[in-house]
Short mmCIF file of C-alpha atoms in Angstrom, two decimals:
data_model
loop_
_atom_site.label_atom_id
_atom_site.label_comp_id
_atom_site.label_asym_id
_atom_site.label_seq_id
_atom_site.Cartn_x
_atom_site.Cartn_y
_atom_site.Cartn_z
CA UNK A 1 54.01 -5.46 -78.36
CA UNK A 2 53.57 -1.62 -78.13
CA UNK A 3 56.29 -0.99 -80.98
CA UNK A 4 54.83 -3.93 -83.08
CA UNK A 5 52.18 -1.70 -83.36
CA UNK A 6 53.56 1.15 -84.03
CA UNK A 7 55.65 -0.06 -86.57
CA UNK A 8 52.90 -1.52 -87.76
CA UNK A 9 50.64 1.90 -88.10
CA UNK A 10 53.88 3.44 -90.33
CA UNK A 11 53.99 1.30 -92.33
CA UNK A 12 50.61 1.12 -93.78
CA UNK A 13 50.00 4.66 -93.06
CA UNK A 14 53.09 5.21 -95.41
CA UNK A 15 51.56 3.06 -98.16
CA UNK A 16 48.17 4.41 -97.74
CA UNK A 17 49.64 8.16 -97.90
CA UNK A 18 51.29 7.28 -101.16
CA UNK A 19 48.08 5.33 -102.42
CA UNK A 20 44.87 7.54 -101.65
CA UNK A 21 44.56 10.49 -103.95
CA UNK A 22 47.86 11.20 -104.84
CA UNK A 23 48.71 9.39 -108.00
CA UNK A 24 49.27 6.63 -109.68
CA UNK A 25 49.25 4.15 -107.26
CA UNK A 26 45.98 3.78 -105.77
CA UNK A 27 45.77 0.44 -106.52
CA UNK A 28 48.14 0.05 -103.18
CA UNK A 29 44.93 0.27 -101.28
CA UNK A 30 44.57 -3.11 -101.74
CA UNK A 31 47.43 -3.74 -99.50
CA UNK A 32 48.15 -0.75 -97.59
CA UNK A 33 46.56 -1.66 -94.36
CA UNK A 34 47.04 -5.14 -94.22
CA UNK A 35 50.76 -5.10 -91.92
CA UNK A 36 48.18 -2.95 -89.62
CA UNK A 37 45.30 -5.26 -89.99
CA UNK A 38 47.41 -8.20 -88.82
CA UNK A 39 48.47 -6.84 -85.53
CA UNK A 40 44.92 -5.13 -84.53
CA UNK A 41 43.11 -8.53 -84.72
CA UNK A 42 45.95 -9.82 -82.23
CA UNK A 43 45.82 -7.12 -80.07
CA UNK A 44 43.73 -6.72 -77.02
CA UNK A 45 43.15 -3.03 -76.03
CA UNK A 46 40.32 -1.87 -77.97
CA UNK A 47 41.55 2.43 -76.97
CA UNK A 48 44.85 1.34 -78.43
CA UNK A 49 44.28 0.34 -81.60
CA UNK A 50 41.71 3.20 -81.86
CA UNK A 51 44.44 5.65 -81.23
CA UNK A 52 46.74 4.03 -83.69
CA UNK A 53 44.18 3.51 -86.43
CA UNK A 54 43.44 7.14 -86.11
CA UNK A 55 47.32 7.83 -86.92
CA UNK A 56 46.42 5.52 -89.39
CA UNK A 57 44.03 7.32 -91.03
CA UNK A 58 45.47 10.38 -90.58
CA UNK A 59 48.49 9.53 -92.58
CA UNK A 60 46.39 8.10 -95.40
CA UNK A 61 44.80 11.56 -95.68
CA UNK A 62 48.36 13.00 -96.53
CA UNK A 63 47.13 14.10 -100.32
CA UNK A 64 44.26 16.62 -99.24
CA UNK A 65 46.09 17.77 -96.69
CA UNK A 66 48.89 18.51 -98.82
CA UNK A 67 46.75 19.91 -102.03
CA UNK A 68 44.20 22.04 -100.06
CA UNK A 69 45.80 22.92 -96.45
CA UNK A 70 46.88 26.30 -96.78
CA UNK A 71 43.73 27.12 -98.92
CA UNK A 72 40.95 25.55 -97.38
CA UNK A 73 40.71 25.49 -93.79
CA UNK A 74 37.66 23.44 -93.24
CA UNK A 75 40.32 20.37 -94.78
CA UNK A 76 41.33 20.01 -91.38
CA UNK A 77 38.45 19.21 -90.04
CA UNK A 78 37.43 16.87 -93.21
CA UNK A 79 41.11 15.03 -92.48
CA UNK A 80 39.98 14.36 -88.92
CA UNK A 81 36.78 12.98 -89.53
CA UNK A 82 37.68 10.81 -92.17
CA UNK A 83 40.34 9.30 -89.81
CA UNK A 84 38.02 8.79 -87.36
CA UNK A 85 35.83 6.91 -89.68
CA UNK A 86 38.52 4.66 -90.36
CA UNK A 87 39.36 4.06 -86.82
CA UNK A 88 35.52 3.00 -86.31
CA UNK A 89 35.78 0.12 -89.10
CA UNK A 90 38.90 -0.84 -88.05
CA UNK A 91 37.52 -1.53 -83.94
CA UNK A 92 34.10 -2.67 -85.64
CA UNK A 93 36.36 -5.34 -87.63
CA UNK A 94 37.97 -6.38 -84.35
CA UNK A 95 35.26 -6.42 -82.28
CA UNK A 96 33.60 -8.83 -85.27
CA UNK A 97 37.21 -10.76 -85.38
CA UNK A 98 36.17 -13.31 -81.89
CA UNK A 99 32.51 -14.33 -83.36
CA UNK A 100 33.67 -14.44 -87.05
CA UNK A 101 36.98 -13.52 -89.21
CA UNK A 102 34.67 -14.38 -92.08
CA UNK A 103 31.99 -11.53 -91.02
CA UNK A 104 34.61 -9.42 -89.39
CA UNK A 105 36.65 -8.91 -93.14
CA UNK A 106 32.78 -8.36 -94.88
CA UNK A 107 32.10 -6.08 -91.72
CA UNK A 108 35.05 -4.19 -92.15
CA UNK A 109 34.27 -3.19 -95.98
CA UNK A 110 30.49 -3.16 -95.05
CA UNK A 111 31.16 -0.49 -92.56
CA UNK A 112 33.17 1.73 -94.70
CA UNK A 113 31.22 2.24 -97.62
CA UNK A 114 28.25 2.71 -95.27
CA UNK A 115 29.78 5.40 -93.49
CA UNK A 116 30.81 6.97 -96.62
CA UNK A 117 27.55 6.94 -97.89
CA UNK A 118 25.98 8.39 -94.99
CA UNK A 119 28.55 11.06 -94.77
CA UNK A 120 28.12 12.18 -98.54
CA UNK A 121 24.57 12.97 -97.66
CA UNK A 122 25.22 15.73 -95.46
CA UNK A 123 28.90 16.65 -96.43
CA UNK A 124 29.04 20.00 -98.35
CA UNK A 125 32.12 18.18 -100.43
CA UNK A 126 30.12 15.00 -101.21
CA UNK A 127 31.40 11.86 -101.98
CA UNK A 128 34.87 13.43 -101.71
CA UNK A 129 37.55 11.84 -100.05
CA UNK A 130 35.58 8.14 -100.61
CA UNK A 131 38.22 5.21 -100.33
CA UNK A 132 36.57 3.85 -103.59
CA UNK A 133 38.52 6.83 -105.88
CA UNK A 134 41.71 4.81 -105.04
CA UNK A 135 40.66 2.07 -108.24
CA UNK A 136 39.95 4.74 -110.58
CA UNK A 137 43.04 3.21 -112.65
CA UNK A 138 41.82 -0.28 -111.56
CA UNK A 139 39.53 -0.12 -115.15
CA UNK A 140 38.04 -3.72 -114.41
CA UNK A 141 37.13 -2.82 -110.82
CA UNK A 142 35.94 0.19 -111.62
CA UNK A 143 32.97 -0.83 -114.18
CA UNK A 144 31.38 -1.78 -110.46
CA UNK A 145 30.26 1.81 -109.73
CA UNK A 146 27.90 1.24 -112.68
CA UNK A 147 26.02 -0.83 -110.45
CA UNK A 148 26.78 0.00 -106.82
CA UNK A 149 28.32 3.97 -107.57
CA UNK A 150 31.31 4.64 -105.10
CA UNK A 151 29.85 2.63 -102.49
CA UNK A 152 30.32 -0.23 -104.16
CA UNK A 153 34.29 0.48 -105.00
CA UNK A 154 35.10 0.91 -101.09
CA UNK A 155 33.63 -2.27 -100.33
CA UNK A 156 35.78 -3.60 -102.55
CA UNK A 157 38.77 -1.46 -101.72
CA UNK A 158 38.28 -2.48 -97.95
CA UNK A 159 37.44 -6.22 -98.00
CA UNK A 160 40.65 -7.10 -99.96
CA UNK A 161 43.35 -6.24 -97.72
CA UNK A 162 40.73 -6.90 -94.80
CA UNK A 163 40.59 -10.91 -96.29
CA UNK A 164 44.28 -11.02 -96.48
CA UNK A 165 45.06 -10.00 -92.92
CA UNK A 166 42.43 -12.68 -92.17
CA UNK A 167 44.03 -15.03 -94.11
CA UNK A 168 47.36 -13.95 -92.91
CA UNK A 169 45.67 -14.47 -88.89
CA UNK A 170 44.08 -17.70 -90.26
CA UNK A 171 45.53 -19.75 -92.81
CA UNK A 172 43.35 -22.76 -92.42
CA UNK A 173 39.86 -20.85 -92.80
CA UNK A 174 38.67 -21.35 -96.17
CA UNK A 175 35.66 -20.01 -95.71
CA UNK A 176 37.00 -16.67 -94.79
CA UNK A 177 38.86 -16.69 -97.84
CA UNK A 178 36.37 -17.33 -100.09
CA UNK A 179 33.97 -14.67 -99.25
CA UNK A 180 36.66 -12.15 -99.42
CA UNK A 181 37.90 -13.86 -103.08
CA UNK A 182 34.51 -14.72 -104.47
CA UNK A 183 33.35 -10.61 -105.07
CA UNK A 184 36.21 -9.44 -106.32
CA UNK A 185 36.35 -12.19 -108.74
CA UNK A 186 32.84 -11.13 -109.48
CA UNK A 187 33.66 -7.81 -109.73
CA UNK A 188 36.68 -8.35 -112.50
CA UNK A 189 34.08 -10.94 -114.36
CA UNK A 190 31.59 -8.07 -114.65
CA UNK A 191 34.55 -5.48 -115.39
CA UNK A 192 35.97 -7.27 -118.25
CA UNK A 193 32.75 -7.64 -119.94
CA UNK A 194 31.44 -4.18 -119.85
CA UNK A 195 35.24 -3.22 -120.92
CA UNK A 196 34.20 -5.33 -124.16
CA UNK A 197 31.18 -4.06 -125.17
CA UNK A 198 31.00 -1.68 -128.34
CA UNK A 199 31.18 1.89 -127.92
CA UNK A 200 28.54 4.03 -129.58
CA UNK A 201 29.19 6.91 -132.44
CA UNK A 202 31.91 9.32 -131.72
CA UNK A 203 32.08 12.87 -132.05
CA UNK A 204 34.94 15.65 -131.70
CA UNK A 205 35.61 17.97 -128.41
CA UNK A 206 37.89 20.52 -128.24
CA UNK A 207 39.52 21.63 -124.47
CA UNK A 208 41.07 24.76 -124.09
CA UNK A 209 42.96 26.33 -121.12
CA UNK A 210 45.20 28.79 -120.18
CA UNK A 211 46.28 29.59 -116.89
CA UNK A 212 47.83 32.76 -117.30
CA UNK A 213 44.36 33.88 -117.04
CA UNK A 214 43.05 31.99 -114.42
CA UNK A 215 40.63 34.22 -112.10
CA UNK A 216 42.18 37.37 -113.77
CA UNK A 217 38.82 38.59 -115.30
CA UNK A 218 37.20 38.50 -111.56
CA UNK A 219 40.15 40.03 -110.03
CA UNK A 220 40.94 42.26 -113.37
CA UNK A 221 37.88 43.19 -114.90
CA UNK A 222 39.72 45.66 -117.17
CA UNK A 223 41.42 42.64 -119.18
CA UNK A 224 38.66 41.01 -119.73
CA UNK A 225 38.65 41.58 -123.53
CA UNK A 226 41.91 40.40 -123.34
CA UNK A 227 41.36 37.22 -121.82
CA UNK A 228 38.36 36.62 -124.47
CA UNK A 229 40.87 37.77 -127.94
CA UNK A 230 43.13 35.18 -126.54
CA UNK A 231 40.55 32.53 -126.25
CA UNK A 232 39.21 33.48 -129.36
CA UNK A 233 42.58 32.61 -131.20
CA UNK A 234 43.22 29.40 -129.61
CA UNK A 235 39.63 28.21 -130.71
CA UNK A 236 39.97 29.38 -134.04
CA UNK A 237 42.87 27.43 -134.31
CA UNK A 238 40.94 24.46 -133.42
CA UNK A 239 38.58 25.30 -136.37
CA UNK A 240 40.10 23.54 -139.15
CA UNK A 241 39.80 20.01 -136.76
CA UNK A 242 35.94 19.76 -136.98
CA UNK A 243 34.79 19.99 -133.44
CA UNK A 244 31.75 19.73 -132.11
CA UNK A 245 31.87 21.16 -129.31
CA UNK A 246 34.59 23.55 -127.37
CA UNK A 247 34.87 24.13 -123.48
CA UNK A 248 36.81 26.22 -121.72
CA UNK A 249 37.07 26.53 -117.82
CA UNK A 250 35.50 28.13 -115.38
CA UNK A 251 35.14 31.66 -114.66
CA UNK A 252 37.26 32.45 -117.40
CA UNK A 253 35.78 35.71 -118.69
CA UNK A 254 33.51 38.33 -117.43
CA UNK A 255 29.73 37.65 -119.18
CA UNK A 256 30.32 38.65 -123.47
CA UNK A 257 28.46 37.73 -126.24
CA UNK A 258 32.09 37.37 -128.21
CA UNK A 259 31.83 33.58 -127.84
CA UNK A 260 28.18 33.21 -129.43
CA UNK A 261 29.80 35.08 -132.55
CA UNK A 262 32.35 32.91 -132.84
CA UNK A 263 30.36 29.80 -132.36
CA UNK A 264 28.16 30.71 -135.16
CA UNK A 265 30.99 31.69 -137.52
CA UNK A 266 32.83 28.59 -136.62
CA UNK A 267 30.19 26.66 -136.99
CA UNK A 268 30.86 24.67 -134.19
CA UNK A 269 29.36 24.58 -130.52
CA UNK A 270 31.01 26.64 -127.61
CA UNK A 271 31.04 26.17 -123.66
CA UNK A 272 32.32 28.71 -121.88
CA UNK A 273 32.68 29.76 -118.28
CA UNK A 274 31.52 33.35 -117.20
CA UNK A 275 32.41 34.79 -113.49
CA UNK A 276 29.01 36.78 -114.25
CA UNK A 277 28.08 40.01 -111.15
CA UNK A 278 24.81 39.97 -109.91
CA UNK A 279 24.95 43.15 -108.40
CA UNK A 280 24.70 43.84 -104.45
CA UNK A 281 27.83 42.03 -104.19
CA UNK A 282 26.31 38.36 -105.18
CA UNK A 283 28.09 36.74 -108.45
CA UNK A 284 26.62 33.33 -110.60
CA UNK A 285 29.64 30.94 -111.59
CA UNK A 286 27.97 30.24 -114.96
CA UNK A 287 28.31 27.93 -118.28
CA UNK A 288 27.01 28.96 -121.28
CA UNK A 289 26.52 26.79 -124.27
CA UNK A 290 26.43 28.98 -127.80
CA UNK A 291 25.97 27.33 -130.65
CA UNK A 292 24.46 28.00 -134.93
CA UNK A 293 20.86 28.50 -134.66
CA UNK A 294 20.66 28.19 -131.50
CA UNK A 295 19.28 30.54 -128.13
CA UNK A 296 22.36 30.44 -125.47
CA UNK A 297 22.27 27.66 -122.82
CA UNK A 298 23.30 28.60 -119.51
CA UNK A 299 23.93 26.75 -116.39
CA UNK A 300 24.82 27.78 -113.19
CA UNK A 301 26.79 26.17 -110.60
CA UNK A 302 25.03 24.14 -108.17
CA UNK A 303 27.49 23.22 -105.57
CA UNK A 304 29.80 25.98 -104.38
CA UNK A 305 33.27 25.75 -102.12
CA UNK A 306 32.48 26.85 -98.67
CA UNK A 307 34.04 29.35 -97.90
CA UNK A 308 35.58 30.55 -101.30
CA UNK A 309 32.61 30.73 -103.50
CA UNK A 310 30.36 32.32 -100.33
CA UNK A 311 29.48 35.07 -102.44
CA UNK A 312 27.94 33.36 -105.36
CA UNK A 313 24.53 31.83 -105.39
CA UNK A 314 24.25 28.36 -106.36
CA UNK A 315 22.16 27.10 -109.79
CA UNK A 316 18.86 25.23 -109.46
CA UNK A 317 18.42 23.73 -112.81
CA UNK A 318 20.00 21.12 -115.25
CA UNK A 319 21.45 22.34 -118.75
CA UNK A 320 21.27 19.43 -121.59
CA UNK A 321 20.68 19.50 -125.12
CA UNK A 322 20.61 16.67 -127.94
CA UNK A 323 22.18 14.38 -124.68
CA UNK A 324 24.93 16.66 -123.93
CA UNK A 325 25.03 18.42 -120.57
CA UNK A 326 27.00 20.54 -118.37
CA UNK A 327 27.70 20.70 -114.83
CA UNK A 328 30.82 22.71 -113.34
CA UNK A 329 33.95 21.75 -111.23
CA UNK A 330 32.64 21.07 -107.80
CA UNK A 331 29.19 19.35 -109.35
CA UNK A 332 31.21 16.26 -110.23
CA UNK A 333 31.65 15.55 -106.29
CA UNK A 334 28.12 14.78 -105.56
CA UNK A 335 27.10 11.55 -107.26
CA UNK A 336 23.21 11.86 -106.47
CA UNK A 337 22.91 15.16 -108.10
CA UNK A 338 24.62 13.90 -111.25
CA UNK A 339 22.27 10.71 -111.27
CA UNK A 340 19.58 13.62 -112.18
CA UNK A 341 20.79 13.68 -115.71
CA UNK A 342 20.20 10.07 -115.98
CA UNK A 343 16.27 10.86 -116.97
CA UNK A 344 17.63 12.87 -119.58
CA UNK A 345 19.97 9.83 -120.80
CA UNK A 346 22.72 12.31 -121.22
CA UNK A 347 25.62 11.02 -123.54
CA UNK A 348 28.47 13.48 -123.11
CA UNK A 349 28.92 15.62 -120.32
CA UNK A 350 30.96 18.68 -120.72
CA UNK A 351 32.79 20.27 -117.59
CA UNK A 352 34.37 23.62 -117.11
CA UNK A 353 36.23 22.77 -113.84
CA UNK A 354 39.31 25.13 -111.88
CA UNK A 355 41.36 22.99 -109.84
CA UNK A 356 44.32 23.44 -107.40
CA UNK A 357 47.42 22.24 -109.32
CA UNK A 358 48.65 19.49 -107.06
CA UNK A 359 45.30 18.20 -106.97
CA UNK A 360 44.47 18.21 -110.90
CA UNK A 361 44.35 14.49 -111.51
CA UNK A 362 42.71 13.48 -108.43
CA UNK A 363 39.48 15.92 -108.96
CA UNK A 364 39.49 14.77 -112.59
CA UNK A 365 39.70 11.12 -111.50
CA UNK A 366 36.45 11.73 -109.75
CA UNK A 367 34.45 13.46 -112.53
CA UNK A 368 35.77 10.12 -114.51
CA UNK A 369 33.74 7.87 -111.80
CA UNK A 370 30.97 10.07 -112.25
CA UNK A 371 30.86 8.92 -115.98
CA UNK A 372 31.32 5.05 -115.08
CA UNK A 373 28.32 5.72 -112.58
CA UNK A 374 26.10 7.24 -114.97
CA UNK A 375 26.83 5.76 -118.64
CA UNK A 376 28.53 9.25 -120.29
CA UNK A 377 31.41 10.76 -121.53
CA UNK A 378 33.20 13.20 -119.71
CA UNK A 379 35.20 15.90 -121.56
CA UNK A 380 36.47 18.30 -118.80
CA UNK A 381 38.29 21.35 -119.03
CA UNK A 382 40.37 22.98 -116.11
CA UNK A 383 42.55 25.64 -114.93
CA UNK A 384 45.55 25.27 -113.25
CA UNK A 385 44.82 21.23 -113.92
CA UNK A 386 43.93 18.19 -115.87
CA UNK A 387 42.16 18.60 -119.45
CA UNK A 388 40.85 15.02 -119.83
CA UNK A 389 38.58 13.27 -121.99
CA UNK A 390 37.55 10.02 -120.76
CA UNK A 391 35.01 7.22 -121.80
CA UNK A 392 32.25 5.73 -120.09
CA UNK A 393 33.96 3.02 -119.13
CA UNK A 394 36.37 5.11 -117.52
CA UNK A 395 38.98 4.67 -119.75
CA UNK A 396 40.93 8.20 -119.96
CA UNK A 397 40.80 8.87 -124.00
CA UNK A 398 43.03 12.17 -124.33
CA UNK A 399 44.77 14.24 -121.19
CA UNK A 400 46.62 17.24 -120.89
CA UNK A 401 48.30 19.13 -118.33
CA UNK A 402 47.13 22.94 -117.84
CA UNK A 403 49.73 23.65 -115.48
CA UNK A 404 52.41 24.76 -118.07
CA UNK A 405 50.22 27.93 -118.42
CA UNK A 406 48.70 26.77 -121.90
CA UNK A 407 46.60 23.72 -122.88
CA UNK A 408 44.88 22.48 -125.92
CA UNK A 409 43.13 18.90 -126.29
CA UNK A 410 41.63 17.62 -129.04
CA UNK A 411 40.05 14.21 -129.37
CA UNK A 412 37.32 11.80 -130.71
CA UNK A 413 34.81 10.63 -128.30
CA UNK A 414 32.14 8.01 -128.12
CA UNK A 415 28.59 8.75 -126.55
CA UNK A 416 27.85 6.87 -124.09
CA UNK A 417 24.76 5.02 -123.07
CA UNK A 418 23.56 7.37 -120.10
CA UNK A 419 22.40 4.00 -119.14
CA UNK A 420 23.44 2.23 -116.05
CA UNK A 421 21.99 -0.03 -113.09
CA UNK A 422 23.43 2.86 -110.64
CA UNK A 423 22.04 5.42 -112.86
CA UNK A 424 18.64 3.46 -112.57
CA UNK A 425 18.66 2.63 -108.95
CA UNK A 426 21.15 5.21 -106.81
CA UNK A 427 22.80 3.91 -103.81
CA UNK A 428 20.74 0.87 -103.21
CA UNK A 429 24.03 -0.96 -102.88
CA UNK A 430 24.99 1.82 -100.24
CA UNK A 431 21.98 1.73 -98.42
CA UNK A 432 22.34 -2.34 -98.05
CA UNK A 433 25.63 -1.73 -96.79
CA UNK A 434 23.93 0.30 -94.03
CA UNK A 435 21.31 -1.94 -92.97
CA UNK A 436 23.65 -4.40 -93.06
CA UNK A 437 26.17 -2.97 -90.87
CA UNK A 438 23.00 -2.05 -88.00
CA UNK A 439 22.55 -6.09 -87.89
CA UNK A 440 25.76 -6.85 -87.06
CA UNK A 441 25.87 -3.85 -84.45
CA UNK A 442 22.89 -5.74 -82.32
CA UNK A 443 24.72 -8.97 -82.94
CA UNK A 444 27.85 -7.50 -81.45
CA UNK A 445 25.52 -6.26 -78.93
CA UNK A 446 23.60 -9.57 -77.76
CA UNK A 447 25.97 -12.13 -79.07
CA UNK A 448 29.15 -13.42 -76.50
CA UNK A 449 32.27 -14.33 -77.92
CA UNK A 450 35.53 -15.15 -76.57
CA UNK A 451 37.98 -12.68 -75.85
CA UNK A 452 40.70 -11.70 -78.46
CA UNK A 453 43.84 -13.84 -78.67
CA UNK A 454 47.26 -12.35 -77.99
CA UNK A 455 49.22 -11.59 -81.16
#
C-alpha cells in the first residue's frame, strides 16, 4: 500500500513537472494528478497523503525552480508554499470524499482557485505560479478568464482530473460525473463562441530586441550611445513597413531624447525602455512613449522584483493614449492592477518586458491571459525572451525568440474591445470560490461521515 503510493506521487508529479510552466504541454494538467488522485481517496492516513501530496506539489513546481533558482532566492520559499497549497486541496478533497465524491471533486477545484486568489492578494509576485496558466494553449478554455480571470481557469484545471479520479473510484455515480462534465462543457460552449466573434480594425506594431545589450547601459553607462545607434538602425529598418507603433524592452538605454527624434522623423510612434538614475542611489525603470506632435508619455514601473529591483522606486500612475497603454514586465503578473485600465477601455497594450531565457514563454503566456482577462491586445517586447503579439482572444498572432541575441517582429494587430465581464466585475468568481470553500469547511466540521474505504 505504501509503494502504491509512492508510485503513485511519481508519476503524476512527473506529468505535472512536464505540464506546469514549462512548455507546450500544459494541457497535461488535466490528467497529471489523477494516478495520485485515485489512491488518496482510498487511502486512510490523512499525514500520509499530506506528505506525499507535498512531494507532489513539489515536483509540479519543477519549471520555476529550474528558470529562477540560482537567481532568485525567495523561489524557494514560493516553491514550498505553493506545494503546500496543493497538499491542503488534496486532504480537503479527501476529507469531502466520505460525505460526497460529487462535492469532494467541486471542493477540490473550489479550494484551489480560492487559495490562489487569496494568495495573489498579498504575494509580491501576484497571480504567479496560478494552476490556471497551464490552459493558456487550451484557446477554448481559456476565453473563461474573460469572465472569472485566472480563478476561473484553476477551477477548471482542478475539477477535471479531480472528476476522473472520482469516476475512476466510482463508476456507477452519475451524478458525480456530471457536475464535473457539465462546466467544462460550458466552458468550451462559451470558448468557441467568443473564438468566433469578429475582430475589430487592425493596426501595425513593430518589436525590437537585442540581447547583446541587455542591462549593458545600467552596468555600462559609457555605451549607452551605442546601444541607442543600434536601436536606431533596426527601427529605421522597420520604417518602410508602416508601423504604428515600436517597443523595445526594458531598461534598454540610459534616459535620451534620440528616440523622440526618430519617432517624429519616422513618423511613427516609439516605446522605449529607459534604466533612468534618480540620484542618491534610487533609479525609475521607465517607458516612454514618443510620438509626431506629441509631449513624451512616460510610465514607470509599478511592481518591482524583490530583491533585484530594491533600488528602484515603483510608478503610481497609468500611461494610455487613444486606447493604447503600457505597463512593464513584472506589471503583467498582477491581474487586479491591470483591470485598472479597463475604465480607460484600453485596446492594445504595449509591454517592454526582460525575462530570464528559460522562462521566456511562460512570463509571456501570462501577459497573454492578462489580455483574455481584460479585452486587449498585447504586443510585448523582451530581452533575453519571447517577442509576441497576441490577440484578445489569446490567440498568439506573431512570436519571436530574443534569445539568439537579435529579434525583430512585425505584425498586424486587431484592437480589442477592452471590454470583458472580468474586466467589469474582478474576481467575483474568485471570491465565490472562497465563500464557498468556508461552507464546506463547517460542513466538514459538524457533519459525520463514514470513515474512508481501503483502496
Amino acid at each position: 500500500m505504501r509503494m502504491r503510493g509512492v508510485v503513485a506521487a511519481l508519476v503524476s508529479g512527473a506529468v505535472l513537472a512536464v505540464s506546469r510552466d514549462t512548455g507546450h504541454l500544459g494541457f497535461l494538467v488535466l490528467l497529471g494528478p489523477i494516478p495520485f488522485f485515485v489512491w488518496a481517496l482510498g487511502e486512510k492516513r490523512a499525514l500520509y497523503i499530506f506528505v506525499l501530496a507535498c512531494l507532489v506539489g513539489l515536483a509540479g513546481e519543477a519549471g520555476p525552480l529550474y528558470f529562477y533558482g540560482g537567481i532568485i532566492p525567495m523561489v524557494y520559499g514560493i516553491v514550498a508554499l505553493q506545494a503546500l497549497f496543493f497538499a491542503l486541496a488534496v486532504l480537503f478533497m479527501w476529507a469531502l470524499y466520505p460525505r460526497s465524491p460529487t462535492l469532494a471533486a467541486f471542493g477540490y477545484g473550489a479550494m484551489t482557485g480560492a487559495i490562489e486568489l487569496l494568495y495573489s492578494y498579498v504575494s509580491p509576485n501576484g497571480s504567479f505560479g496560478a494552476l490556471g496558466y497551464a490552459l493558456t494553449d487550451v484557446l477554448p478554455l481559456l476565453q473563461v478568464a474573460s469572465l472569472a480571470g485566472v480563478p476561473g481557469l484553476s477551477f477548471l484545471a482542478a475539477i477535471v482530473p479531480a472528476g476522473i479520479a472520482m469516476q475512476i473510484r466510482r463508476p456507477t455515480d452519475y451524478f458525480a460525473a456530471s457536475l464535473c462534465i457539465l462546466p467544462v462543457l460550458a466552458a468550451l460552449v462559451f470558448g468557441f463562441w467568443r473564438l468566433a466573434q469578429p475582430e475589430g480594425e487592425t493596426i501595425r506594431v513593430g518589436l525590437v530586441s537585442n540581447d547583446a545589450f541587455a542591462g549593458v547601459a545600467t552596468d555600462e553607462p559609457d555605451r549607452n550611445d551605442a546601444i541607442i545607434a543600434d536601436f536606431r538602425q533596426r527601427i529605421g529598418e522597420l520604417s518602410g513597413t508602416k508601423t504604428a507603433y515600436i517597443v523595445t524592452p526594458e531598461k534598454m538605454f540610459l534616459p535620451t531624447v534620440e528616440f523622440a527624434k526618430l519617432s517624429e522623423n519616422l513618423r511613427t510612434r516609439i516605446v522605449a525602455g529607459y534604466d533612468q538614475p534618480l540620484g542618491d542611489g534610487r533609479r525609475s525603470n521607465t517607458a516612454e512613449l514618443t510620438g509626431p506632435g506629441l509631449s513624451p508619455l512616460r510610465y514607470d514601473k509599478h511592481y518591482l522584483i524583490p530583491g533585484l529591483e530594491a533600488e528602484y522606486i515603483p510608478g503610481r500612475d497609468l500611461a494610455s493614449l487613444d486606447r493604447v497603454g503600457i505597463a512593464i514586465c513584472k506589471d503583467m503578473d498582477f491581474p487586479r492592477f491591470l483591470r485598472t485600465y479597463a475604465r480607460r477601455h484600453i485596446g492594445l497594450l504595449l509591454v517592454p518586458a526582460w525575462d530570464f531565457f528559460a522562462d521566456g514563454r511562460l512570463h509571456s503566456r501570462m501577459a497573454i491571459v492578462r489580455g483574455v482577462e481584460n479585452g486587449f491586445t498585447v504586443a510585448r517586447a523582451a530581452s533575453q525572451g519571447m517577442l509576441t503579439l497576441s490577440d484578445a482572444n489569446g490567440r498568439v498572432l506573431a512570436e519571436a525568440s530574443s534569445a539568439k541575441g537579435q529579434g525583430n517582429l512585425v505584425g498586424d494587430v486587431p484592437i480589442g474591445s477592452g471590454d470583458t465581464f472580468y474586466a467589469r466585475n474582478g474576481d467575483a468568481f474568485g471570491w465565490s470560490l472562497v465563500i464557498i470553500c468556508g461552507g464546506l469547511v463547517i460542513a466538514l466540521l459538524t457533519v459525520r461521515a463514514q470513515p474512508h474505504e481501503g483502496a
